[in-house]
Amino acid sequence: MTRLLCITALLFLAGCQPYSLQELRNATPTGSEFQQALAKEYLQLAAAEEANYSWSNSWHFADKGLTAAYGNDVGPENISDWNVSEESRVALEEARDKLLTALKPEIVEAQPALAARAYRYFDCWVARSQDGWQQDRIDACKQGFAEALEELNATHAPMASADGVDTSSYIVFFEWNRAALSKSGLKVVAAVVDELSGQEGYEIILNGHTDTTGLERFNLTLSKKRAETVARALEKGGIDPDAIKIFAFGESDPRVPTADNVNEPQNRRVEIFIE
């Protein structure tokens, strides 16, 4: 009898869930560019969950996709709604805070597809952490989120300098203990080169930074190497070397304040200021 009830429940979910997913497949998204992009991302996630026989998750994400498709706002998953381990909960709550911090209105408007991708990978990470199996699938979602968040944080945003003159700023992030440019870092450099194409009379300030792992003297040297790496990439793109100034701060000016010997990706960076 119990087995029959389980089979019946499974058939119910399998029968109802595709209705939401099918509706999402057939929907023509409206609303903002971000909402339209989000609908497409949730379609991919819902379809992936269906393929993995996670009927309830697929149904849930299809409904979120429909909400976005019809021009309504949806938020990233609340961790308290999911049954995850304490270790996963702490990591996910920290990631959610970073996502919401990165999703400034001007960034979402400038990069709607990237913002939507960050949403999808975060929700995927949450859902698969509840499953607690197939660690490779959890890691894939986590990695996808980390890469999307890194690109979001590197997105161009206008700022004002101390003297009130408008400037442009970019951020290039680095892997731990490395000064080589990642794929996202190369994209940031390309964006800088594109912005300055055809312009004259500009000045570029490169501020190199590290996290707090390692010795202060080593970090000062590493931060300089990171700034020099960005400078070489800019020069390769056609930027006048005489317009570039390099400064090294080591671990002294963290973007995210931490204790000593903390591996914090947001602090491993080169800030690019164009004046």
XYZ file of N, CA and C in Angstrom, residues 3-270:
804
model
N 3.905 1.507 -1.012
C 4.586 1.597 -2.301
C 3.645 2.173 -3.352
N 2.379 1.768 -3.308
C 1.401 2.275 -4.269
C 1.202 3.776 -4.099
N 1.156 4.239 -2.834
C 0.995 5.668 -2.577
C 2.193 6.455 -3.091
N 3.379 5.911 -2.906
C 4.585 6.588 -3.377
C 4.587 6.699 -4.898
N 4.208 5.618 -5.552
C 4.169 5.628 -7.014
C 3.134 6.631 -7.501
N 1.977 6.652 -6.809
C 0.926 7.594 -7.189
C 1.393 9.035 -7.035
N 2.088 9.314 -5.916
C 2.599 10.669 -5.679
C 3.632 11.053 -6.736
N 4.491 10.122 -7.096
C 5.501 10.383 -8.104
C 4.855 10.668 -9.447
N 3.824 9.887 -9.791
C 3.121 10.117 -11.056
C 2.418 11.465 -11.050
N 1.910 11.862 -9.883
C 1.246 13.157 -9.784
C 2.235 14.294 -10.067
N 3.396 14.207 -9.425
C 4.403 15.225 -9.650
C 4.887 15.218 -11.087
N 5.097 14.037 -11.627
C 5.572 13.930 -13.002
C 4.534 14.432 -13.979
N 3.257 14.305 -13.613
C 2.200 14.750 -14.507
C 1.947 16.226 -14.425
N 2.035 16.814 -13.212
C 1.741 18.229 -13.035
C 2.934 19.114 -13.394
N 4.123 18.661 -13.020
C 5.294 19.491 -13.212
C 5.524 19.892 -14.654
N 5.430 18.975 -15.636
C 5.674 19.378 -17.011
C 4.732 20.466 -17.494
N 3.539 20.599 -16.844
C 2.614 21.653 -17.264
C 3.244 23.025 -17.062
N 3.835 23.265 -15.883
C 4.517 24.539 -15.626
C 5.712 24.705 -16.544
N 6.476 23.636 -16.708
C 7.655 23.705 -17.555
C 7.264 23.935 -19.007
N 6.217 23.266 -19.453
C 5.765 23.452 -20.827
C 5.240 24.868 -21.044
N 4.534 25.394 -20.050
C 4.044 26.763 -20.150
C 5.213 27.738 -20.253
N 6.276 27.483 -19.484
C 7.449 28.343 -19.532
C 8.131 28.241 -20.894
N 8.190 27.025 -21.440
C 8.792 26.847 -22.763
C 8.038 27.635 -23.833
N 6.738 27.719 -23.681
C 5.909 28.381 -24.691
C 5.704 29.871 -24.430
N 6.130 30.332 -23.249
C 5.880 31.727 -22.876
C 6.766 32.678 -23.680
N 6.245 33.856 -23.933
C 7.025 34.948 -24.522
C 7.325 35.945 -23.408
N 8.544 35.932 -22.876
C 8.852 36.779 -21.722
C 8.615 38.264 -21.994
N 8.102 38.941 -20.985
C 7.896 40.386 -21.059
C 8.671 41.030 -19.909
N 8.424 42.310 -19.678
C 9.094 42.982 -18.568
C 10.469 43.468 -18.950
N 11.319 43.669 -17.947
C 12.663 44.203 -18.173
C 13.549 43.158 -18.847
N 14.681 43.616 -19.357
C 15.640 42.689 -19.967
C 16.109 41.658 -18.938
N 16.268 42.091 -17.696
C 16.696 41.174 -16.648
C 15.644 40.096 -16.404
N 14.371 40.480 -16.314
C 13.290 39.510 -16.100
C 13.194 38.530 -17.262
N 13.377 39.013 -18.474
C 13.348 38.133 -19.636
C 14.517 37.153 -19.613
N 15.700 37.667 -19.246
C 16.872 36.800 -19.153
C 16.705 35.781 -18.035
N 16.089 36.210 -16.934
C 15.872 35.324 -15.802
C 14.925 34.188 -16.167
N 13.894 34.491 -16.948
C 12.957 33.453 -17.391
C 13.689 32.375 -18.183
N 14.606 32.789 -19.034
C 15.372 31.826 -19.840
C 16.307 30.987 -18.961
N 16.921 31.630 -17.985
C 17.823 30.894 -17.093
C 17.061 29.860 -16.263
N 15.880 30.240 -15.756
C 15.096 29.292 -14.966
C 14.527 28.174 -15.828
N 14.301 28.447 -17.089
C 13.886 27.381 -18.002
C 14.972 26.325 -18.097
N 16.220 26.779 -18.228
C 17.338 25.828 -18.287
C 17.460 25.034 -16.993
N 17.321 25.730 -15.865
C 17.454 25.055 -14.569
C 16.321 24.066 -14.353
N 15.091 24.459 -14.663
C 13.943 23.567 -14.486
C 14.069 22.338 -15.376
N 14.542 22.535 -16.595
C 14.717 21.403 -17.513
C 15.806 20.456 -17.014
N 16.872 21.020 -16.458
C 17.958 20.195 -15.919
C 17.478 19.378 -14.722
N 16.671 19.989 -13.860
C 16.139 19.275 -12.702
C 15.177 18.178 -13.142
N 14.395 18.443 -14.181
C 13.499 17.411 -14.716
C 14.302 16.225 -15.240
N 15.378 16.518 -15.963
C 16.209 15.452 -16.521
C 16.847 14.607 -15.431
N 17.014 15.215 -14.234
C 17.591 14.482 -13.106
C 16.517 13.881 -12.198
N 15.271 13.912 -12.671
C 14.121 13.355 -11.943
C 13.835 14.074 -10.626
N 14.286 15.332 -10.526
C 13.969 16.146 -9.347
C 12.699 16.930 -9.652
N 11.554 16.222 -9.589
C 10.299 16.799 -10.071
C 9.905 18.060 -9.301
N 9.977 18.009 -7.976
C 9.536 19.166 -7.191
C 10.420 20.375 -7.445
N 11.749 20.154 -7.557
C 12.642 21.266 -7.857
C 12.358 21.849 -9.232
N 12.129 20.960 -10.202
C 11.841 21.410 -11.555
C 10.572 22.254 -11.579
N 9.562 21.787 -10.884
C 8.288 22.511 -10.808
C 8.503 23.887 -10.164
N 9.268 23.892 -9.075
C 9.531 25.135 -8.341
C 10.222 26.168 -9.233
N 11.272 25.745 -9.938
C 12.026 26.696 -10.750
C 11.274 27.087 -12.017
N 10.440 26.198 -12.525
C 9.583 26.571 -13.656
C 8.616 27.669 -13.233
N 8.074 27.546 -12.017
C 7.171 28.589 -11.511
C 7.903 29.924 -11.339
N 9.145 29.871 -10.862
C 9.917 31.108 -10.739
C 10.177 31.716 -12.120
N 10.448 30.844 -13.088
C 10.655 31.323 -14.446
C 9.417 31.973 -15.019
N 8.253 31.394 -14.729
C 6.999 31.980 -15.205
C 6.739 33.334 -14.548
N 7.050 33.430 -13.269
C 6.885 34.706 -12.568
C 7.712 35.795 -13.242
N 8.969 35.473 -13.561
C 9.835 36.441 -14.246
C 9.349 36.708 -15.665
N 8.902 35.647 -16.343
C 8.457 35.784 -17.734
C 7.273 36.728 -17.860
N 6.440 36.779 -16.830
C 5.268 37.645 -16.869
C 5.565 39.042 -16.306
N 6.865 39.354 -16.152
C 7.263 40.700 -15.768
C 7.229 40.989 -14.290
N 7.308 39.942 -13.464
C 7.289 40.119 -12.008
C 8.661 39.798 -11.415
N 8.947 40.406 -10.277
C 10.245 40.214 -9.639
C 10.293 38.903 -8.865
N 11.428 38.252 -8.915
C 11.702 37.088 -8.068
C 13.075 37.294 -7.440
N 13.282 36.704 -6.294
C 14.567 36.840 -5.621
C 15.312 35.526 -5.590
N 16.603 35.557 -5.265
C 17.345 34.305 -5.082
C 16.781 33.534 -3.898
N 16.983 32.249 -3.883
C 16.406 31.385 -2.858
C 16.799 31.809 -1.445
N 15.838 31.707 -0.530
C 16.117 31.883 0.893
C 16.621 30.560 1.460
N 17.773 30.580 2.076
C 18.407 29.346 2.542
C 17.547 28.641 3.592
N 16.826 29.421 4.379
C 16.003 28.831 5.442
C 14.872 27.960 4.892
N 14.559 28.113 3.610
C 13.496 27.308 2.999
C 13.981 25.939 2.563
N 15.273 25.680 2.712
C 15.858 24.433 2.212
C 16.529 23.680 3.358
N 16.514 22.390 3.271
C 17.102 21.525 4.291
C 18.549 21.208 3.910
N 19.452 22.095 4.299
C 20.869 21.915 3.980
C 21.660 21.789 5.275
N 22.871 21.259 5.162
C 23.721 21.100 6.340
C 24.144 22.467 6.863
N 24.594 22.502 8.114
C 25.034 23.760 8.714
C 26.207 24.349 7.947
N 27.131 23.499 7.531
C 28.291 23.970 6.776
C 27.844 24.602 5.450
N 26.920 23.942 4.756
C 26.414 24.480 3.495
C 25.627 25.764 3.728
N 24.861 25.804 4.811
C 24.043 26.985 5.098
C 24.909 28.224 5.246
N 26.004 28.110 5.985
C 26.886 29.254 6.203
C 27.469 29.747 4.881
N 27.947 28.814 4.057
C 28.543 29.187 2.766
C 27.502 29.808 1.841
N 26.297 29.251 1.836
C 25.250 29.755 0.950
C 24.737 31.128 1.383
N 24.611 31.333 2.683
C 24.162 32.647 3.154
C 25.197 33.723 2.831
N 26.461 33.383 2.971
C 27.516 34.333 2.608
C 27.467 34.632 1.115
N 27.262 33.589 0.305
C 27.187 33.771 -1.147
C 25.978 34.618 -1.531
N 24.855 34.396 -0.856
C 23.643 35.166 -1.157
C 23.857 36.654 -0.843
N 24.514 36.935 0.271
C 24.804 38.325 0.632
C 25.687 38.983 -0.426
N 26.684 38.245 -0.909
C 27.579 38.785 -1.933
C 26.828 39.034 -3.239
N 25.904 38.127 -3.572
C 25.117 38.289 -4.787
C 24.257 39.542 -4.713
N 23.559 39.716 -3.607
C 22.681 40.875 -3.463
C 23.482 42.178 -3.431
N 24.687 42.128 -2.867
C 25.546 43.314 -2.854
C 25.998 43.668 -4.269
N 26.288 42.645 -5.064
C 26.765 42.876 -6.436
C 25.663 43.359 -7.363
N 24.410 42.997 -7.049
C 23.303 43.301 -7.964
C 22.761 44.716 -7.751
N 23.630 45.687 -7.914
C 23.191 47.079 -7.880
C 22.327 47.356 -9.111
N 21.329 48.224 -9.004
C 20.431 48.483 -10.145
C 21.163 48.828 -11.429
N 22.213 49.643 -11.343
C 22.933 50.027 -12.551
C 23.688 48.861 -13.166
N 24.133 47.913 -12.311
C 24.832 46.732 -12.812
C 23.850 45.791 -13.488
N 22.675 45.586 -12.881
C 21.651 44.723 -13.472
C 21.204 45.285 -14.821
N 21.083 46.596 -14.893
C 20.669 47.221 -16.150
C 21.744 47.058 -17.218
N 23.014 47.157 -16.799
C 24.111 47.057 -17.758
C 24.385 45.623 -18.178
N 24.171 44.664 -17.269
C 24.489 43.260 -17.534
C 23.323 42.363 -17.134
N 22.154 42.487 -17.769
C 20.990 41.696 -17.346
C 21.186 40.190 -17.508
N 21.807 39.769 -18.595
C 22.008 38.335 -18.823
C 22.971 37.746 -17.799
N 24.030 38.478 -17.483
C 25.011 38.006 -16.500
C 24.393 37.948 -15.110
N 23.595 38.968 -14.750
C 22.927 38.972 -13.452
C 21.973 37.792 -13.337
N 21.243 37.502 -14.400
C 20.315 36.371 -14.398
C 21.065 35.046 -14.274
N 22.224 34.961 -14.916
C 23.009 33.725 -14.829
C 23.495 33.504 -13.396
N 23.889 34.578 -12.721
C 24.310 34.463 -11.324
C 23.166 33.960 -10.449
N 21.957 34.465 -10.685
C 20.765 33.996 -9.978
C 20.594 32.488 -10.154
N 20.640 32.074 -11.419
C 20.365 30.660 -11.724
C 21.377 29.725 -11.070
N 22.661 30.089 -11.151
C 23.674 29.214 -10.570
C 23.584 29.198 -9.048
N 23.219 30.335 -8.453
C 23.058 30.338 -7.004
C 21.908 29.414 -6.597
N 20.753 29.552 -7.248
C 19.607 28.703 -6.915
C 19.912 27.232 -7.174
N 20.659 26.971 -8.228
C 21.084 25.601 -8.528
C 21.955 25.059 -7.405
N 22.885 25.863 -6.924
C 23.769 25.463 -5.818
C 22.950 25.142 -4.573
N 21.951 25.971 -4.277
C 21.104 25.744 -3.104
C 20.356 24.422 -3.232
N 19.680 24.232 -4.360
C 18.850 23.037 -4.553
C 19.677 21.762 -4.494
N 20.830 21.774 -5.104
C 21.643 20.560 -5.138
C 22.365 20.317 -3.820
N 22.535 21.378 -3.024
C 23.094 21.186 -1.686
C 22.095 20.466 -0.791
N 20.805 20.701 -1.016
C 19.800 19.964 -0.249
C 19.817 18.489 -0.619
N 19.992 18.202 -1.902
C 20.077 16.800 -2.325
C 21.244 16.107 -1.631
N 22.375 16.818 -1.542
C 23.523 16.317 -0.801
C 24.264 15.172 -1.444
N 24.001 14.906 -2.715
C 24.715 13.825 -3.383
C 25.183 14.336 -4.742
N 25.993 13.538 -5.407
C 26.623 13.949 -6.659
C 27.350 15.272 -6.462
N 28.438 15.193 -5.708
C 29.205 16.386 -5.365
C 29.658 17.148 -6.601
N 29.894 16.437 -7.695
C 30.332 17.118 -8.907
C 29.266 18.072 -9.428
N 27.978 17.726 -9.255
C 26.892 18.603 -9.689
C 26.789 19.828 -8.780
N 27.010 19.624 -7.479
C 27.031 20.754 -6.552
C 28.179 21.693 -6.903
N 29.359 21.116 -7.139
C 30.539 21.923 -7.448
C 30.361 22.693 -8.751
N 29.675 22.086 -9.723
C 29.463 22.768 -11.008
C 28.615 24.019 -10.825
N 27.571 23.924 -10.006
C 26.726 25.090 -9.734
C 27.501 26.141 -8.953
N 28.261 25.692 -7.972
C 29.050 26.614 -7.148
C 30.074 27.349 -8.001
N 30.740 26.627 -8.903
C 31.741 27.242 -9.765
C 31.105 28.218 -10.739
N 29.947 27.831 -11.299
C 29.241 28.725 -12.207
C 28.844 30.015 -11.516
N 28.402 29.896 -10.272
C 28.043 31.088 -9.499
C 29.258 31.961 -9.248
N 30.364 31.351 -8.842
C 31.583 32.113 -8.536
C 32.065 32.889 -9.755
N 32.021 32.255 -10.924
C 32.473 32.919 -12.143
C 31.543 34.071 -12.522
N 30.227 33.851 -12.405
C 29.269 34.912 -12.724
C 29.412 36.081 -11.753
N 29.605 35.770 -10.469
C 29.764 36.826 -9.464
C 31.034 37.628 -9.717
N 32.093 36.939 -10.099
C 33.354 37.622 -10.380
C 33.176 38.599 -11.540
N 32.474 38.162 -12.591
C 32.240 39.045 -13.728
C 31.331 40.211 -13.344
N 30.341 39.954 -12.498
C 29.465 41.032 -12.041
C 30.266 42.085 -11.289
N 31.133 41.636 -10.416
C 31.927 42.566 -9.616
C 32.934 43.340 -10.459
N 33.261 42.791 -11.628
C 34.211 43.466 -12.510
C 33.512 44.368 -13.517
N 32.186 44.396 -13.479
C 31.432 45.198 -14.430
C 31.728 46.674 -14.249
N 31.849 47.347 -15.363
C 32.149 48.779 -15.346
C 31.071 49.561 -14.620
N 31.487 50.475 -13.763
C 30.532 51.335 -13.056
C 31.124 52.719 -12.897
N 30.371 53.786 -13.171
C 30.894 55.132 -13.005
C 31.074 55.484 -11.544
N 32.070 56.258 -11.207
C 32.271 56.733 -9.858
C 32.765 58.170 -9.894
N 32.843 58.775 -8.756
C 33.390 60.128 -8.672
C 34.698 60.068 -7.919
N 35.693 60.781 -8.411
C 36.976 60.811 -7.730
C 36.901 61.776 -6.555
N 37.966 61.860 -5.791
C 37.959 62.678 -4.587
C 37.750 64.159 -4.894
N 38.213 64.612 -6.082
C 38.065 66.028 -6.407
C 36.756 66.318 -7.131
N 35.873 65.308 -7.203
C 34.565 65.519 -7.808
C 34.534 65.298 -9.304
N 35.677 64.980 -9.916
C 35.725 64.742 -11.359
C 35.239 63.334 -11.654
N 34.364 63.203 -12.651
C 33.858 61.883 -13.010
C 34.987 61.013 -13.534
N 35.000 59.758 -13.101
C 35.992 58.818 -13.588
C 35.273 57.519 -13.904
N 35.996 56.592 -14.487
C 35.459 55.261 -14.711
C 36.295 54.281 -13.914
N 35.689 53.215 -13.451
C 36.445 52.230 -12.692
C 36.080 50.824 -13.129
N 37.072 49.967 -13.037
C 36.893 48.538 -13.312
C 37.662 47.785 -12.227
N 37.338 46.502 -12.075
C 38.092 45.662 -11.145
C 38.439 44.346 -11.829
N 39.690 43.953 -11.725
C 40.150 42.653 -12.206
C 40.462 41.799 -10.986
N 39.872 40.615 -10.910
C 40.122 39.716 -9.782
C 41.113 38.624 -10.178
N 41.795 38.077 -9.162
C 42.856 37.096 -9.405
C 42.653 35.848 -8.556
N 43.185 34.747 -9.051
C 43.184 33.511 -8.273
C 44.197 33.631 -7.133
N 44.041 32.774 -6.151
C 44.905 32.830 -4.974
C 46.365 32.643 -5.355
N 47.197 33.556 -4.866
C 48.652 33.489 -5.004
C 49.125 33.598 -6.458
N 48.271 34.151 -7.326
C 48.636 34.253 -8.731
C 48.504 35.681 -9.235
N 49.288 35.968 -10.305
C 49.231 37.290 -10.917
C 48.796 37.215 -12.378
N 48.454 36.014 -12.849
C 48.013 35.842 -14.236
C 46.548 36.245 -14.388
N 46.192 36.749 -15.556
C 44.817 37.160 -15.816
C 43.942 35.954 -16.126
N 42.761 35.921 -15.537
C 41.773 34.890 -15.857
C 40.997 35.319 -17.098
N 40.082 34.468 -17.556
C 39.256 34.817 -18.720
C 38.422 36.060 -18.437
N 37.849 36.124 -17.237
C 37.044 37.300 -16.896
C 37.923 38.538 -16.790
N 39.165 38.368 -16.314
C 40.085 39.489 -16.242
C 40.432 40.031 -17.619
N 40.616 39.136 -18.566
C 40.888 39.552 -19.942
C 39.715 40.327 -20.529
N 38.500 39.927 -20.155
C 37.307 40.641 -20.630
C 37.264 42.064 -20.066
N 37.676 42.209 -18.811
C 37.690 43.537 -18.202
C 38.707 44.430 -18.914
N 39.886 43.892 -19.162
C 40.908 44.667 -19.871
C 40.403 45.071 -21.254
N 39.743 44.145 -21.936
C 39.200 44.449 -23.256
C 38.163 45.568 -23.185
N 37.380 45.585 -22.101
C 36.369 46.638 -21.924
C 37.036 47.997 -21.719
N 38.139 48.017 -20.988
C 38.876 49.267 -20.775
C 39.426 49.781 -22.106
N 40.044 48.880 -22.859
C 40.604 49.257 -24.155
C 39.506 49.789 -25.077
N 38.358 49.124 -25.048
C 37.243 49.551 -25.888
C 36.749 50.940 -25.487
N 36.670 51.204 -24.184
C 36.206 52.519 -23.722
C 37.145 53.634 -24.165
N 38.442 53.352 -24.167
C 39.424 54.390 -24.457
C 39.770 54.495 -25.937
N 39.185 53.631 -26.743
C 39.478 53.642 -28.178
C 39.151 55.012 -28.787
N 40.153 55.607 -29.416
C 39.952 56.896 -30.071
C 40.050 58.094 -29.155
N 40.259 57.858 -27.844
C 40.348 58.965 -26.901
C 41.806 59.371 -26.663
N 41.980 60.591 -26.175
C 43.303 61.097 -25.828
C 43.234 61.832 -24.496
N 44.396 62.015 -23.897
C 44.473 62.817 -22.686
C 43.968 62.143 -21.432
N 43.852 60.834 -21.425
C 43.392 60.118 -20.240
C 44.582 59.657 -19.404
N 44.294 59.310 -18.175
C 45.289 58.717 -17.275
C 44.674 57.488 -16.626
N 45.443 56.418 -16.523
C 44.956 55.167 -15.938
C 45.739 54.885 -14.653
N 45.003 54.711 -13.571
C 45.609 54.355 -12.287
C 45.321 52.883 -12.013
N 46.356 52.102 -11.740
C 46.216 50.689 -11.416
C 46.636 50.468 -9.966
N 45.688 50.075 -9.137
C 45.971 49.800 -7.729
C 45.932 48.292 -7.480
N 47.084 47.722 -7.145
C 47.163 46.289 -6.901
C 46.932 45.942 -5.446
N 46.212 44.819 -5.221
C 45.863 44.395 -3.860
C 45.961 42.873 -3.737
N 46.052 42.409 -2.491
C 46.008 40.976 -2.191
C 45.047 40.736 -1.025
N 44.782 39.458 -0.755
C 44.074 39.132 0.487
C 45.104 39.073 1.616
N 44.699 38.596 2.775
C 45.591 38.649 3.944
C 46.371 37.366 4.182
N 46.300 36.414 3.256
C 47.111 35.206 3.417
C 48.569 35.511 3.052
N 49.498 34.897 3.754
C 50.901 35.102 3.443
C 51.510 36.273 4.190
N 52.798 36.498 3.935
C 53.547 37.559 4.604
C 53.266 38.908 3.950
N 53.289 39.976 4.732
C 53.002 41.317 4.216
C 53.971 41.706 3.101
N 55.252 41.411 3.278
C 56.251 41.782 2.277
C 55.993 41.053 0.964
N 55.664 39.765 1.065
C 55.347 38.993 -0.140
C 54.104 39.548 -0.826
N 53.094 39.902 -0.049
C 51.853 40.414 -0.619
C 52.053 41.760 -1.303
N 52.936 42.567 -0.781
C 53.224 43.850 -1.425
C 53.812 43.610 -2.817
N 54.732 42.658 -2.898
C 55.334 42.316 -4.192
C 54.294 41.720 -5.135
N 53.437 40.836 -4.623
C 52.413 40.197 -5.442
C 51.418 41.223 -5.972
N 51.041 42.172 -5.138
C 50.087 43.189 -5.592
C 50.680 44.026 -6.721
N 51.974 44.297 -6.657
C 52.641 45.041 -7.729
C 52.672 44.210 -9.012
N 52.958 42.918 -8.881
C 52.989 42.044 -10.057
C 51.619 41.997 -10.737
N 50.559 41.974 -9.943
C 49.214 41.953 -10.514
C 48.937 43.236 -11.298
N 49.324 44.367 -10.726
C 49.127 45.635 -11.425
C 49.966 45.682 -12.700
N 51.177 45.155 -12.644
C 52.039 45.120 -13.832
C 51.459 44.215 -14.911
N 50.842 43.112 -14.508
C 50.199 42.212 -15.470
C 49.078 42.929 -16.213
N 48.257 43.668 -15.480
C 47.169 44.425 -16.102
C 47.739 45.499 -17.024
N 48.810 46.157 -16.584
C 49.435 47.202 -17.409
C 49.916 46.631 -18.735
N 50.581 45.476 -18.695
C 51.079 44.858 -19.931
C 49.923 44.497 -20.866
N 48.832 43.997 -20.286
C 47.678 43.629 -21.109
C 47.051 44.867 -21.749
N 47.012 45.973 -21.020
C 46.479 47.218 -21.568
C 47.372 47.742 -22.695
N 48.675 47.671 -22.470
C 49.617 48.118 -23.489
C 49.497 47.264 -24.751
N 49.308 45.964 -24.555
C 49.130 45.063 -25.693
C 47.876 45.425 -26.483
N 46.885 45.962 -25.782
C 45.649 46.371 -26.436
C 45.734 47.730 -27.089
N 46.879 48.401 -26.975
C 47.057 49.674 -27.641
C 47.053 50.877 -26.732
N 47.017 50.665 -25.412
C 47.028 51.781 -24.466
C 48.453 52.329 -24.330
N 48.576 53.641 -24.314
C 49.872 54.301 -24.181
C 50.473 53.984 -22.807
N 51.645 53.370 -22.766
C 52.278 53.036 -21.479
C 52.501 54.251 -20.589
N 52.755 55.420 -21.204
C 53.004 56.627 -20.424
C 51.762 57.122 -19.690
N 50.578 56.607 -20.093
C 49.321 57.032 -19.450
C 48.987 56.178 -18.237
N 49.813 55.154 -17.968
C 49.512 54.198 -16.895
C 50.400 54.452 -15.685
N 49.782 54.523 -14.517
C 50.505 54.628 -13.254
C 50.147 53.443 -12.366
N 51.142 52.843 -11.739
C 50.963 51.629 -10.935
C 51.223 51.922 -9.459
N 50.331 51.389 -8.621
C 50.506 51.494 -7.172
C 50.248 50.121 -6.551
N 51.032 49.770 -5.548
C 50.897 48.474 -4.879
C 50.520 48.696 -3.421
N 49.445 48.031 -2.980
C 48.964 48.190 -1.608
C 49.099 46.911 -0.780
N 49.481 45.807 -1.417
C 49.559 44.560 -0.669
C 48.229 44.208 -0.038
N 48.259 43.856 1.246
C 47.037 43.467 1.960
C 46.470 44.610 2.802
N 47.007 45.827 2.613
C 46.676 46.927 3.521
C 45.309 47.574 3.291
N 44.702 47.352 2.119
C 43.436 48.026 1.809
C 42.421 47.022 1.260
N 41.909 46.121 2.101
C 40.997 45.072 1.616
C 39.646 45.623 1.174
N 39.102 45.020 0.159
C 37.740 45.376 -0.270
C 36.728 44.815 0.725
N 37.036 43.631 1.241
C 36.221 42.991 2.283
C 37.117 42.817 3.508
N 36.911 43.585 4.562
C 37.766 43.465 5.750
C 37.732 42.054 6.333
N 38.894 41.498 6.592
C 38.991 40.156 7.160
C 40.091 40.124 8.214
N 40.128 39.020 8.931
C 41.245 38.785 9.849
C 42.476 38.386 9.033
N 43.598 38.207 9.703
C 44.824 37.801 9.020
C 44.689 36.365 8.519
N 45.386 36.084 7.410
C 45.413 34.745 6.816
C 44.036 34.240 6.374
N 43.219 35.138 5.852
C 41.899 34.761 5.315
C 41.945 34.832 3.793
N 41.572 33.738 3.165
C 41.538 33.640 1.705
C 40.231 34.265 1.211
N 40.282 35.520 0.785
C 39.078 36.246 0.354
C 39.222 36.687 -1.106
N 38.472 36.056 -2.033
C 38.605 36.366 -3.462
C 38.385 37.832 -3.805
N 37.495 38.518 -3.079
C 37.201 39.916 -3.390
C 38.395 40.834 -3.131
N 39.322 40.390 -2.327
C 40.482 41.226 -1.998
C 41.651 41.022 -2.960
N 41.629 39.972 -3.736
C 42.703 39.694 -4.693
C 42.359 40.404 -6.003
N 42.812 41.634 -6.146
C 42.293 42.436 -7.244
C 43.267 43.525 -7.682
N 42.980 44.049 -8.879
C 43.568 45.297 -9.346
C 42.420 46.224 -9.716
